[in-house]
Amino acid sequence: MSAANPTLVDDLVVANHILYAEGVVDGFGHISARHPGRSDRFLLARSMAPALVTAGDVMEFDLDGNAAAGDARRPYLERFIHGAIYKARADVHAVVHSHSPSVIPFGVTGGSLRPIYHMSGFLGVGAPIFEIRSAGGMTDMLIRDNALGDALARTLGRGAVALMRGHGSVAVGASIKQVVYRAIYTEMNARLQMEASRLGTIEFLAPEEARLSAAMNDTVLERPWELWKRKVEAHK
Ligand SMILES: [Zn+2]
Protein backbone atom coordinates (compact mmCIF):
# COMPACT_ATOMS: atom_id res chain seq x y z
CA MET A 1 0.00 0.00 0.00
CA SER A 2 1.42 3.33 -1.03
CA ALA A 3 2.10 6.30 1.21
CA ALA A 4 -0.97 5.91 3.39
CA ASN A 5 -0.74 7.53 6.78
CA PRO A 6 0.55 4.82 9.19
CA THR A 7 -1.63 6.15 12.04
CA LEU A 8 -4.71 5.76 9.88
CA VAL A 9 -3.72 2.20 8.95
CA ASP A 10 -3.14 1.41 12.64
CA ASP A 11 -6.58 2.82 13.50
CA LEU A 12 -8.12 0.77 10.70
CA VAL A 13 -6.52 -2.40 12.07
CA VAL A 14 -7.69 -1.61 15.63
CA ALA A 15 -11.18 -0.81 14.27
CA ASN A 16 -11.35 -4.28 12.69
CA HIS A 17 -10.55 -5.85 16.06
CA ILE A 18 -12.98 -3.63 17.98
CA LEU A 19 -15.88 -4.43 15.65
CA TYR A 20 -15.26 -8.12 16.26
CA ALA A 21 -14.93 -7.70 20.04
CA GLU A 22 -18.17 -5.69 20.19
CA GLY A 23 -20.19 -8.20 18.17
CA VAL A 24 -20.67 -6.15 14.99
CA VAL A 25 -18.64 -8.42 12.69
CA ASP A 26 -17.77 -12.11 12.98
CA GLY A 27 -15.91 -14.05 10.31
CA PHE A 28 -17.60 -11.68 7.84
CA GLY A 29 -18.09 -7.96 7.51
CA HIS A 30 -15.52 -5.23 6.85
CA ILE A 31 -14.45 -1.65 7.52
CA SER A 32 -12.69 0.71 5.12
CA ALA A 33 -11.24 4.22 5.31
CA ARG A 34 -10.84 6.75 2.54
CA HIS A 35 -7.17 7.28 1.65
CA PRO A 36 -6.06 10.41 3.52
CA GLY A 37 -3.88 11.66 0.65
CA ARG A 38 -5.98 10.55 -2.33
CA SER A 39 -9.72 10.99 -2.04
CA ASP A 40 -10.25 8.69 -5.06
CA ARG A 41 -8.81 5.71 -3.18
CA PHE A 42 -9.79 3.74 -0.12
CA LEU A 43 -8.10 1.26 2.22
CA LEU A 44 -9.62 -2.12 3.05
CA ALA A 45 -8.14 -5.39 4.29
CA ARG A 46 -7.75 -8.36 1.95
CA SER A 47 -10.50 -10.98 2.20
CA MET A 48 -10.14 -12.32 5.73
CA ALA A 49 -11.75 -12.40 9.19
CA PRO A 50 -11.64 -8.84 10.64
CA ALA A 51 -10.31 -10.00 14.03
CA LEU A 52 -7.14 -11.28 12.34
CA VAL A 53 -6.33 -8.20 10.21
CA THR A 54 -2.83 -6.67 10.54
CA ALA A 55 -1.34 -3.59 8.84
CA GLY A 56 0.23 -5.82 6.21
CA ASP A 57 -3.21 -7.07 5.13
CA VAL A 58 -4.51 -3.61 4.19
CA MET A 59 -4.96 -3.09 0.44
CA GLU A 60 -5.62 0.06 -1.56
CA PHE A 61 -8.49 0.34 -4.06
CA ASP A 62 -9.83 2.90 -6.51
CA LEU A 63 -13.49 3.84 -6.16
CA ASP A 64 -14.50 1.23 -8.77
CA GLY A 65 -13.08 -1.48 -6.51
CA ASN A 66 -9.91 -2.19 -8.51
CA ALA A 67 -6.89 -3.07 -6.36
CA ALA A 68 -3.70 -1.01 -6.73
CA ALA A 69 -1.55 -2.21 -9.64
CA GLY A 70 0.44 -5.31 -8.83
CA ASP A 71 -1.57 -6.32 -5.76
CA ALA A 72 -2.90 -9.77 -6.60
CA ARG A 73 -4.21 -10.64 -3.14
CA ARG A 74 -7.84 -11.75 -2.91
CA PRO A 75 -10.11 -8.78 -2.09
CA TYR A 76 -13.49 -8.83 -0.36
CA LEU A 77 -16.22 -9.64 -2.87
CA GLU A 78 -18.36 -6.79 -1.52
CA ARG A 79 -15.71 -4.03 -1.78
CA PHE A 80 -18.10 -2.25 -4.21
CA ILE A 81 -20.17 -1.15 -1.18
CA HIS A 82 -17.28 1.04 -0.05
CA GLY A 83 -16.24 2.55 -3.39
CA ALA A 84 -19.82 3.41 -4.36
CA ILE A 85 -20.45 5.23 -1.08
CA TYR A 86 -17.16 7.18 -1.25
CA LYS A 87 -18.14 8.19 -4.80
CA ALA A 88 -21.57 9.41 -3.73
CA ARG A 89 -20.60 11.03 -0.42
CA ALA A 90 -17.61 13.40 -0.21
CA ASP A 91 -18.28 13.77 3.54
CA VAL A 92 -17.75 10.05 4.21
CA HIS A 93 -14.27 8.90 5.22
CA ALA A 94 -15.05 5.48 6.71
CA VAL A 95 -17.58 2.72 5.99
CA VAL A 96 -18.60 -0.40 7.93
CA HIS A 97 -20.53 -3.26 6.33
CA SER A 98 -21.77 -5.95 8.69
CA HIS A 99 -24.38 -8.64 9.24
CA SER A 100 -24.73 -7.67 12.92
CA PRO A 101 -27.56 -9.90 14.13
CA SER A 102 -29.99 -7.62 15.99
CA VAL A 103 -30.36 -5.38 12.94
CA ILE A 104 -31.46 -8.18 10.59
CA PRO A 105 -35.12 -8.41 11.79
CA PHE A 106 -35.67 -4.72 11.01
CA GLY A 107 -34.49 -5.17 7.43
CA VAL A 108 -36.91 -8.01 6.70
CA THR A 109 -40.09 -6.73 8.34
CA GLY A 110 -39.94 -3.14 7.18
CA GLY A 111 -40.02 -2.19 10.88
CA SER A 112 -38.16 1.09 11.00
CA LEU A 113 -34.93 1.16 13.01
CA ARG A 114 -35.20 4.50 14.85
CA PRO A 115 -33.26 6.14 17.69
CA ILE A 116 -34.59 4.78 20.97
CA TYR A 117 -32.06 6.73 23.06
CA HIS A 118 -29.52 9.51 22.77
CA MET A 119 -26.59 7.22 21.97
CA SER A 120 -28.07 6.46 18.56
CA GLY A 121 -29.33 9.91 17.59
CA PHE A 122 -27.40 9.49 14.32
CA LEU A 123 -30.24 7.21 13.16
CA GLY A 124 -32.26 10.41 12.71
CA VAL A 125 -35.74 9.71 11.40
CA GLY A 126 -34.88 6.03 10.85
CA ALA A 127 -32.59 3.90 8.68
CA PRO A 128 -33.77 3.29 5.10
CA ILE A 129 -33.94 -0.30 3.83
CA PHE A 130 -32.13 -1.35 0.66
CA GLU A 131 -34.16 -3.78 -1.48
CA ILE A 132 -31.66 -5.61 -3.68
CA ARG A 133 -34.47 -7.15 -5.75
CA SER A 134 -35.41 -3.72 -7.09
CA ALA A 135 -31.82 -3.11 -8.15
CA GLY A 136 -30.72 -6.57 -9.29
CA GLY A 137 -33.65 -9.02 -9.43
CA MET A 138 -32.74 -12.46 -8.11
CA THR A 139 -29.23 -12.44 -6.63
CA ASP A 140 -27.20 -14.17 -3.94
CA MET A 141 -27.89 -10.98 -1.90
CA LEU A 142 -24.29 -9.76 -2.17
CA ILE A 143 -23.12 -6.41 -3.52
CA ARG A 144 -21.00 -7.94 -6.26
CA ASP A 145 -20.61 -5.00 -8.64
CA ASN A 146 -20.67 -1.24 -8.96
CA ALA A 147 -24.28 -1.09 -10.17
CA LEU A 148 -25.49 -2.72 -6.94
CA GLY A 149 -23.10 -0.56 -4.91
CA ASP A 150 -24.48 2.59 -6.53
CA ALA A 151 -28.05 1.47 -5.84
CA LEU A 152 -27.18 0.90 -2.18
CA ALA A 153 -25.53 4.33 -1.98
CA ARG A 154 -28.73 5.88 -3.38
CA THR A 155 -30.82 4.19 -0.68
CA LEU A 156 -28.38 5.42 1.99
CA GLY A 157 -28.79 8.97 0.65
CA ARG A 158 -27.47 11.52 3.16
CA GLY A 159 -28.02 9.15 6.10
CA ALA A 160 -25.62 7.47 8.54
CA VAL A 161 -26.99 3.91 8.29
CA ALA A 162 -28.89 1.82 5.74
CA LEU A 163 -30.29 -1.66 6.31
CA MET A 164 -29.97 -4.30 3.60
CA ARG A 165 -32.97 -6.61 3.42
CA GLY A 166 -32.05 -10.24 4.16
CA HIS A 167 -28.37 -9.39 4.44
CA GLY A 168 -27.12 -6.77 6.91
CA SER A 169 -26.39 -3.09 7.10
CA VAL A 170 -23.96 -0.36 6.27
CA ALA A 171 -22.83 2.53 8.47
CA VAL A 172 -20.83 5.54 7.32
CA GLY A 173 -18.89 8.24 9.12
CA ALA A 174 -16.58 11.20 8.77
CA SER A 175 -13.85 9.20 10.52
CA ILE A 176 -12.96 5.67 11.60
CA LYS A 177 -13.85 6.52 15.19
CA GLN A 178 -17.26 7.86 14.22
CA VAL A 179 -18.17 4.91 12.02
CA VAL A 180 -17.09 2.39 14.67
CA TYR A 181 -19.26 4.23 17.20
CA ARG A 182 -22.20 4.21 14.80
CA ALA A 183 -21.86 0.53 13.89
CA ILE A 184 -21.73 -0.49 17.56
CA TYR A 185 -24.68 1.68 18.62
CA THR A 186 -26.74 0.63 15.60
CA GLU A 187 -26.51 -2.95 16.84
CA MET A 188 -27.24 -1.81 20.42
CA ASN A 189 -30.24 0.29 19.34
CA ALA A 190 -31.68 -2.65 17.43
CA ARG A 191 -31.44 -4.85 20.51
CA LEU A 192 -33.03 -2.24 22.77
CA GLN A 193 -35.77 -1.33 20.29
CA MET A 194 -36.72 -4.99 20.02
CA GLU A 195 -36.91 -5.29 23.84
CA ALA A 196 -38.87 -2.07 24.24
CA SER A 197 -41.37 -3.08 21.55
CA ARG A 198 -42.38 -6.06 23.73
CA LEU A 199 -43.28 -3.72 26.57
CA GLY A 200 -45.41 -1.28 24.66
CA THR A 201 -45.46 1.64 22.28
CA ILE A 202 -42.06 3.25 21.93
CA GLU A 203 -41.54 6.99 22.29
CA PHE A 204 -38.60 7.52 19.93
CA LEU A 205 -36.35 10.55 19.95
CA ALA A 206 -37.90 13.41 18.00
CA PRO A 207 -35.88 14.36 14.91
CA GLU A 208 -34.58 17.45 16.71
CA GLU A 209 -33.60 15.42 19.80
CA ALA A 210 -31.85 12.96 17.50
CA ARG A 211 -29.94 15.75 15.79
CA LEU A 212 -28.89 17.43 19.04
CA SER A 213 -27.78 14.22 20.75
CA ALA A 214 -25.85 13.06 17.68
CA ALA A 215 -23.98 16.39 17.61
CA MET A 216 -23.21 16.06 21.31
CA ASN A 217 -21.90 12.49 21.01
CA ASP A 218 -19.66 13.47 18.10
CA THR A 219 -17.67 15.61 20.54
CA VAL A 220 -16.82 12.64 22.79
CA LEU A 221 -15.97 9.88 20.28
CA GLU A 222 -12.49 9.58 21.72
CA ARG A 223 -13.77 8.28 25.07
CA PRO A 224 -15.41 4.99 23.97
CA TRP A 225 -12.70 4.50 21.31
CA GLU A 226 -9.94 4.45 23.96
CA LEU A 227 -11.93 1.96 26.02
CA TRP A 228 -12.71 -0.36 23.09
CA LYS A 229 -9.09 -0.13 21.98
CA ARG A 230 -7.76 -0.98 25.44
CA LYS A 231 -10.05 -4.01 25.54
CA VAL A 232 -8.79 -5.49 22.25
CA GLU A 233 -5.17 -4.72 23.10
CA ALA A 234 -5.51 -6.46 26.47
CA HIS A 235 -6.62 -9.63 24.65
CA LYS A 236 -3.71 -9.79 22.23
ZN1 LIG B 1 -22.35 -8.70 3.37
Tab-separated table of C-alpha atoms and ligand atoms in Angstrom:
chain	number	residue	atom	x	y	z
A	1	MET	CA	0.000	0.000	0.000
A	2	SER	CA	1.421	3.332	-1.028
A	3	ALA	CA	2.103	6.296	1.209
A	4	ALA	CA	-0.971	5.912	3.391
A	5	ASN	CA	-0.737	7.526	6.778
A	6	PRO	CA	0.547	4.825	9.195
A	7	THR	CA	-1.627	6.153	12.043
A	8	LEU	CA	-4.709	5.758	9.878
A	9	VAL	CA	-3.721	2.201	8.953
A	10	ASP	CA	-3.139	1.415	12.642
A	11	ASP	CA	-6.578	2.817	13.500
A	12	LEU	CA	-8.119	0.769	10.696
A	13	VAL	CA	-6.524	-2.400	12.069
A	14	VAL	CA	-7.692	-1.612	15.629
A	15	ALA	CA	-11.183	-0.811	14.275
A	16	ASN	CA	-11.350	-4.276	12.691
A	17	HIS	CA	-10.555	-5.853	16.061
A	18	ILE	CA	-12.980	-3.627	17.980
A	19	LEU	CA	-15.877	-4.430	15.649
A	20	TYR	CA	-15.264	-8.115	16.264
A	21	ALA	CA	-14.930	-7.704	20.037
A	22	GLU	CA	-18.175	-5.691	20.194
A	23	GLY	CA	-20.191	-8.196	18.165
A	24	VAL	CA	-20.665	-6.154	14.995
A	25	VAL	CA	-18.639	-8.418	12.690
A	26	ASP	CA	-17.771	-12.112	12.984
A	27	GLY	CA	-15.906	-14.051	10.307
A	28	PHE	CA	-17.601	-11.684	7.843
A	29	GLY	CA	-18.095	-7.955	7.515
A	30	HIS	CA	-15.523	-5.225	6.853
A	31	ILE	CA	-14.449	-1.654	7.515
A	32	SER	CA	-12.694	0.710	5.123
A	33	ALA	CA	-11.239	4.220	5.313
A	34	ARG	CA	-10.838	6.746	2.542
A	35	HIS	CA	-7.170	7.278	1.653
A	36	PRO	CA	-6.064	10.410	3.518
A	37	GLY	CA	-3.879	11.663	0.651
A	38	ARG	CA	-5.981	10.552	-2.335
A	39	SER	CA	-9.723	10.989	-2.043
A	40	ASP	CA	-10.252	8.689	-5.063
A	41	ARG	CA	-8.808	5.714	-3.178
A	42	PHE	CA	-9.788	3.742	-0.123
A	43	LEU	CA	-8.103	1.264	2.218
A	44	LEU	CA	-9.625	-2.118	3.053
A	45	ALA	CA	-8.136	-5.391	4.286
A	46	ARG	CA	-7.754	-8.359	1.953
A	47	SER	CA	-10.505	-10.982	2.197
A	48	MET	CA	-10.136	-12.324	5.732
A	49	ALA	CA	-11.748	-12.396	9.194
A	50	PRO	CA	-11.637	-8.844	10.645
A	51	ALA	CA	-10.307	-10.001	14.029
A	52	LEU	CA	-7.139	-11.283	12.335
A	53	VAL	CA	-6.329	-8.195	10.212
A	54	THR	CA	-2.830	-6.671	10.545
A	55	ALA	CA	-1.335	-3.589	8.845
A	56	GLY	CA	0.229	-5.820	6.212
A	57	ASP	CA	-3.209	-7.070	5.135
A	58	VAL	CA	-4.509	-3.614	4.188
A	59	MET	CA	-4.963	-3.086	0.442
A	60	GLU	CA	-5.620	0.063	-1.559
A	61	PHE	CA	-8.492	0.341	-4.062
A	62	ASP	CA	-9.829	2.902	-6.507
A	63	LEU	CA	-13.494	3.844	-6.164
A	64	ASP	CA	-14.504	1.235	-8.767
A	65	GLY	CA	-13.083	-1.483	-6.509
A	66	ASN	CA	-9.911	-2.192	-8.509
A	67	ALA	CA	-6.886	-3.066	-6.357
A	68	ALA	CA	-3.700	-1.011	-6.728
A	69	ALA	CA	-1.549	-2.214	-9.640
A	70	GLY	CA	0.444	-5.312	-8.825
A	71	ASP	CA	-1.572	-6.322	-5.759
A	72	ALA	CA	-2.902	-9.767	-6.596
A	73	ARG	CA	-4.212	-10.640	-3.139
A	74	ARG	CA	-7.835	-11.749	-2.909
A	75	PRO	CA	-10.106	-8.781	-2.092
A	76	TYR	CA	-13.489	-8.833	-0.362
A	77	LEU	CA	-16.222	-9.636	-2.871
A	78	GLU	CA	-18.364	-6.785	-1.522
A	79	ARG	CA	-15.715	-4.028	-1.783
A	80	PHE	CA	-18.105	-2.248	-4.206
A	81	ILE	CA	-20.168	-1.149	-1.183
A	82	HIS	CA	-17.278	1.038	-0.053
A	83	GLY	CA	-16.242	2.551	-3.390
A	84	ALA	CA	-19.818	3.410	-4.362
A	85	ILE	CA	-20.448	5.227	-1.079
A	86	TYR	CA	-17.161	7.184	-1.255
A	87	LYS	CA	-18.137	8.191	-4.800
A	88	ALA	CA	-21.572	9.407	-3.729
A	89	ARG	CA	-20.599	11.033	-0.422
A	90	ALA	CA	-17.607	13.402	-0.211
A	91	ASP	CA	-18.277	13.768	3.539
A	92	VAL	CA	-17.749	10.046	4.208
A	93	HIS	CA	-14.266	8.898	5.217
A	94	ALA	CA	-15.051	5.476	6.707
A	95	VAL	CA	-17.584	2.721	5.985
A	96	VAL	CA	-18.596	-0.403	7.930
A	97	HIS	CA	-20.525	-3.258	6.330
A	98	SER	CA	-21.767	-5.955	8.693
A	99	HIS	CA	-24.376	-8.643	9.239
A	100	SER	CA	-24.728	-7.668	12.917
A	101	PRO	CA	-27.561	-9.903	14.132
A	102	SER	CA	-29.992	-7.615	15.995
A	103	VAL	CA	-30.361	-5.377	12.937
A	104	ILE	CA	-31.461	-8.181	10.585
A	105	PRO	CA	-35.117	-8.409	11.795
A	106	PHE	CA	-35.672	-4.724	11.008
A	107	GLY	CA	-34.487	-5.174	7.429
A	108	VAL	CA	-36.911	-8.013	6.703
A	109	THR	CA	-40.092	-6.726	8.344
A	110	GLY	CA	-39.940	-3.140	7.185
A	111	GLY	CA	-40.018	-2.190	10.884
A	112	SER	CA	-38.159	1.093	10.995
A	113	LEU	CA	-34.930	1.165	13.011
A	114	ARG	CA	-35.203	4.499	14.846
A	115	PRO	CA	-33.257	6.137	17.691
A	116	ILE	CA	-34.594	4.780	20.967
A	117	TYR	CA	-32.057	6.726	23.059
A	118	HIS	CA	-29.525	9.510	22.773
A	119	MET	CA	-26.591	7.220	21.968
A	120	SER	CA	-28.068	6.461	18.560
A	121	GLY	CA	-29.328	9.909	17.594
A	122	PHE	CA	-27.395	9.486	14.320
A	123	LEU	CA	-30.244	7.211	13.164
A	124	GLY	CA	-32.260	10.411	12.705
A	125	VAL	CA	-35.743	9.707	11.399
A	126	GLY	CA	-34.877	6.029	10.853
A	127	ALA	CA	-32.589	3.901	8.681
A	128	PRO	CA	-33.768	3.295	5.102
A	129	ILE	CA	-33.943	-0.302	3.826
A	130	PHE	CA	-32.130	-1.345	0.660
A	131	GLU	CA	-34.155	-3.782	-1.480
A	132	ILE	CA	-31.661	-5.608	-3.680
A	133	ARG	CA	-34.475	-7.152	-5.749
A	134	SER	CA	-35.414	-3.718	-7.092
A	135	ALA	CA	-31.822	-3.115	-8.149
A	136	GLY	CA	-30.715	-6.568	-9.289
A	137	GLY	CA	-33.646	-9.022	-9.425
A	138	MET	CA	-32.744	-12.458	-8.107
A	139	THR	CA	-29.234	-12.443	-6.632
A	140	ASP	CA	-27.198	-14.172	-3.936
A	141	MET	CA	-27.894	-10.985	-1.896
A	142	LEU	CA	-24.294	-9.762	-2.170
A	143	ILE	CA	-23.122	-6.407	-3.518
A	144	ARG	CA	-21.003	-7.941	-6.264
A	145	ASP	CA	-20.609	-5.003	-8.642
A	146	ASN	CA	-20.668	-1.237	-8.961
A	147	ALA	CA	-24.276	-1.094	-10.173
A	148	LEU	CA	-25.485	-2.722	-6.937
A	149	GLY	CA	-23.097	-0.560	-4.914
A	150	ASP	CA	-24.478	2.593	-6.528
A	151	ALA	CA	-28.051	1.473	-5.840
A	152	LEU	CA	-27.181	0.900	-2.182
A	153	ALA	CA	-25.534	4.332	-1.982
A	154	ARG	CA	-28.732	5.875	-3.383
A	155	THR	CA	-30.815	4.192	-0.680
A	156	LEU	CA	-28.384	5.424	1.985
A	157	GLY	CA	-28.786	8.967	0.652
A	158	ARG	CA	-27.465	11.518	3.157
A	159	GLY	CA	-28.018	9.153	6.102
A	160	ALA	CA	-25.617	7.469	8.538
A	161	VAL	CA	-26.986	3.915	8.292
A	162	ALA	CA	-28.886	1.823	5.738
A	163	LEU	CA	-30.291	-1.657	6.306
A	164	MET	CA	-29.969	-4.297	3.599
A	165	ARG	CA	-32.975	-6.612	3.419
A	166	GLY	CA	-32.050	-10.239	4.156
A	167	HIS	CA	-28.373	-9.392	4.445
A	168	GLY	CA	-27.121	-6.765	6.912
A	169	SER	CA	-26.392	-3.086	7.098
A	170	VAL	CA	-23.965	-0.357	6.274
A	171	ALA	CA	-22.831	2.532	8.473
A	172	VAL	CA	-20.830	5.541	7.318
A	173	GLY	CA	-18.892	8.238	9.124
A	174	ALA	CA	-16.583	11.204	8.768
A	175	SER	CA	-13.848	9.196	10.517
A	176	ILE	CA	-12.955	5.673	11.595
A	177	LYS	CA	-13.847	6.518	15.191
A	178	GLN	CA	-17.255	7.858	14.224
A	179	VAL	CA	-18.173	4.910	12.016
A	180	VAL	CA	-17.092	2.386	14.671
A	181	TYR	CA	-19.256	4.233	17.204
A	182	ARG	CA	-22.201	4.209	14.796
A	183	ALA	CA	-21.863	0.534	13.892
A	184	ILE	CA	-21.729	-0.494	17.558
A	185	TYR	CA	-24.679	1.678	18.622
A	186	THR	CA	-26.736	0.626	15.595
A	187	GLU	CA	-26.511	-2.953	16.838
A	188	MET	CA	-27.236	-1.811	20.417
A	189	ASN	CA	-30.241	0.290	19.343
A	190	ALA	CA	-31.685	-2.654	17.429
A	191	ARG	CA	-31.445	-4.851	20.511
A	192	LEU	CA	-33.035	-2.237	22.772
A	193	GLN	CA	-35.766	-1.334	20.287
A	194	MET	CA	-36.722	-4.988	20.022
A	195	GLU	CA	-36.908	-5.289	23.838
A	196	ALA	CA	-38.873	-2.069	24.239
A	197	SER	CA	-41.367	-3.085	21.548
A	198	ARG	CA	-42.376	-6.064	23.725
A	199	LEU	CA	-43.278	-3.717	26.572
A	200	GLY	CA	-45.412	-1.285	24.663
A	201	THR	CA	-45.464	1.636	22.277
A	202	ILE	CA	-42.058	3.252	21.931
A	203	GLU	CA	-41.545	6.992	22.290
A	204	PHE	CA	-38.597	7.517	19.926
A	205	LEU	CA	-36.346	10.546	19.947
A	206	ALA	CA	-37.904	13.408	18.003
A	207	PRO	CA	-35.881	14.364	14.913
A	208	GLU	CA	-34.580	17.452	16.712
A	209	GLU	CA	-33.599	15.422	19.800
A	210	ALA	CA	-31.846	12.960	17.504
A	211	ARG	CA	-29.938	15.752	15.787
A	212	LEU	CA	-28.893	17.431	19.040
A	213	SER	CA	-27.781	14.218	20.753
A	214	ALA	CA	-25.847	13.059	17.678
A	215	ALA	CA	-23.978	16.389	17.608
A	216	MET	CA	-23.213	16.055	21.308
A	217	ASN	CA	-21.902	12.491	21.009
A	218	ASP	CA	-19.663	13.465	18.105
A	219	THR	CA	-17.669	15.615	20.540
A	220	VAL	CA	-16.820	12.639	22.787
A	221	LEU	CA	-15.972	9.883	20.281
A	222	GLU	CA	-12.486	9.584	21.723
A	223	ARG	CA	-13.769	8.282	25.072
A	224	PRO	CA	-15.413	4.992	23.974
A	225	TRP	CA	-12.703	4.502	21.311
A	226	GLU	CA	-9.943	4.453	23.957
A	227	LEU	CA	-11.935	1.960	26.024
A	228	TRP	CA	-12.708	-0.358	23.087
A	229	LYS	CA	-9.091	-0.130	21.978
A	230	ARG	CA	-7.764	-0.983	25.444
A	231	LYS	CA	-10.045	-4.011	25.535
A	232	VAL	CA	-8.785	-5.492	22.254
A	233	GLU	CA	-5.167	-4.722	23.097
A	234	ALA	CA	-5.508	-6.460	26.470
A	235	HIS	CA	-6.622	-9.632	24.652
A	236	LYS	CA	-3.713	-9.787	22.228
B	1	ZN	ZN	-22.350	-8.698	3.366
